[in-house]
């Protein structure tokens, strides 16, 4: 059970609970309370991955969610999830992890040749290298980029996890549970305000969990944390969310949280979701996100074994892990000295503290001297040695000239670095606040609040334990008062020790190496070096936003939390502009990578989109019918019999409808009830046709335009009474027609006394079409005379169907004698089954949408959205007859008078007949005047509908063609790859031009 | 996600209950025949697309179904006021001054 880098005692791990895990198949051990990162380090493993572009060996750099290097694949339930940060994976028994971006193995990686070829991969290489020749894209560049792009491998199977979602409201939401977050939570909760406290880590406490050189109220900080959390847990008005990242701050204090529910458990309850999305609307938000340490930018600063100093201290104090046995500490600020002291106290050989500053504080130097630690001041690291792990570092001495003199080499197996601290302003920036430069803190800090939020503690550029505690109490009290008006007096805990340090450095450090040959990394995950940033400026990038995109610095998953400040300083130097004039890029949601599953929630599979079924659905399934998706509807498409293909089935259905009778489910058509004294006047204004003189009991085809004059919908409208109309719309247009009617009614003509109600789902509709239609329905209809004299074409009656009240329309979308029966939806199945049984007695058939399309095309009935495209006027469609010429106004009337809509050369709807009756045109094919038009010739129009017509025993088509109405009888061409197809322009009605079959 | 106040329901609700209907106070000419082609094009297509304080139409589509108007700062996404359809356009400049713009 060798964990050679484990301390003898200490840390928050449970040494009685040893756990086994595998990394790239090798079995290792750790303890409950470890993260994968701390357990790997305890086993002496630093090398955990290969970098993105150069495939350089990389190790664990941080102890938090900003980790850029240690991205691993985690196996669960037989599948692998890539790109999980090892610093956030909690160790459990049997955890299986693989490293990424290496071939064939982590230690020996062929892709590392990229590192030697690095002159080929300068900043902006995506834009340069893959430009030319064009033909290389498909065969060479894209395969290379695809195989090289990204880290890790995508999972092979659909996501086997489930995801939860809930909405929450609270008075005060606190993001972060370090000293200021916990103090804020206490202060707010004691006022009685409802509080949500969330933290991305498994335990509350933040930096307090690794702080052992300070006390709070005389206690160990970790003890204060557990007492405080227990106090909060006991309060009904507090919700505590561990493992929960506030990843998005949106408008009106809407904050999205991602709670990781089961990923840390070896064997979770299968009913639990993997993650849960909290959509929180908070009256006030307290951002207590803390600060993170900055890497130092020196040559070869990316070698495994090099960590941030505070991460080294966290691994030691919180997890009982020594990052090395011989550790060099390189710093530009005070705080890293404590890491050196803590390591020395655990028996680690701190080979030196190399401080860039000429004179660090005397007090620290004295403590180092007492522990016998070598101190180098005015000293920088100028390089590191070692293959897959650091084995030595080169030191350099800063000269007054600004140059660097060699300061020798020190052997070490780990290097802790600190360039100072950067407040985590991501959430503040997402809330649309602008950061301001605080020269005292040497950092960008939150400026004026734009939303109801306040940043506290280190996130606000404030350091030192007592100061952050006090600031947290004040923030919690202030937020609660602002949210509820209430306040409370509570005693404030006091901290001793943990003082704020000084110092810090931005940008690339000077060195004595050959600048052309060394790499000093700024953005570790995207492999961006200091040189790349300078090159971007030389190549003309002026704005930090352009530099960011050109180099990809700050575009990795940490969004530049580690790299931005160093990149900014380097750009500022290259641009010869003050840093504050260069400006910081904006942080965007999400704060850390967030799974797609979390956003999708339950909206997947059957729940992705609601399915609307018609009353005939089960019957269609039982009778072998196929379905077509029309929006959310499942509509019967065709009913193949005895091995028929689609063509044969549709042809048979069409023939039977014209010969005897067909049954069609028309329930999906939109239906709107228009009622009131001004109902006729309202329809008069909405539709092109006249309505006032339509007698009750009669129907009329209605054409709906928009105010530009273009056709947007159509349908038959029946008048049931003076003040009541039954309007039908297209299946797809139902919601928009209803919304348009409401819009005009409410905002343009509020004086009209009309009510409109969507009744699409209230009625089931069966269409019975064909010469025997009357005989089919007669046995079931009572209360009205069905004879042609009493019920002519385009009539509507209220009657009963099998005793159920119904609305009976005599209308046709096939050109045959036809009826549409509307019954209340709950009787739809009864009606369908009754009629389906009856048509069999008349050698009839059920038919689907495909036959319906053919039958209507034979009659030249348009389908809005297929034969029209939003630029077709009634005149273009040959439907001027639908316009009420004497009307004062209707929607679209004035639009039709615009010069462009009356101009020559408009595309008009015509019929096309191919010279060869067997050739069927492609819908969407272009129509030309010349048989062989020269390349570049604009088309005269295109084919909108094309079918084989059983009634005509030949193919037919509809098309929109320039000046088409004047071209009837002429020959045009439809050029296709196999050759040009000659077509004759005709009228749009192909069958029963006189309409004799309708009036029987 | 925005919070929107419906002046008919007299209640604040999440944006998902509403549908934005574009710029407010664009009246359809009451006698279209008298409108010139330019008038009609102005009515159909021309929008001010304001960066800053703008009046726009909203509909409480998953609530009472009513259209109403709102004044929103299109830069900050903050609403300054809500009012019923048919009520006069508020003084946008005064609202902007109140909001400290
Ligand atoms: Zn409402």
Tab-separated table of N, CA and C in Angstrom, chain A residues 436 616 713 767 828:
chain	number	residue	atom	x	y	z
A	436	UNK	N	-12.608	46.986	-12.587
A	436	UNK	CA	-11.739	48.171	-12.543
A	436	UNK	C	-10.365	47.746	-12.010
A	616	UNK	N	-57.072	8.451	-35.201
A	616	UNK	CA	-56.916	7.216	-35.972
A	616	UNK	C	-55.570	6.539	-35.709
A	713	UNK	N	-51.550	31.840	-45.354
A	713	UNK	CA	-52.309	30.655	-44.941
A	713	UNK	C	-53.605	30.608	-45.745
A	767	UNK	N	-62.381	13.057	-42.968
A	767	UNK	CA	-62.758	13.461	-44.323
A	767	UNK	C	-63.160	12.209	-45.090
A	828	UNK	N	-63.607	10.831	-31.332
A	828	UNK	CA	-62.902	10.687	-32.610
A	828	UNK	C	-62.618	9.244	-32.986
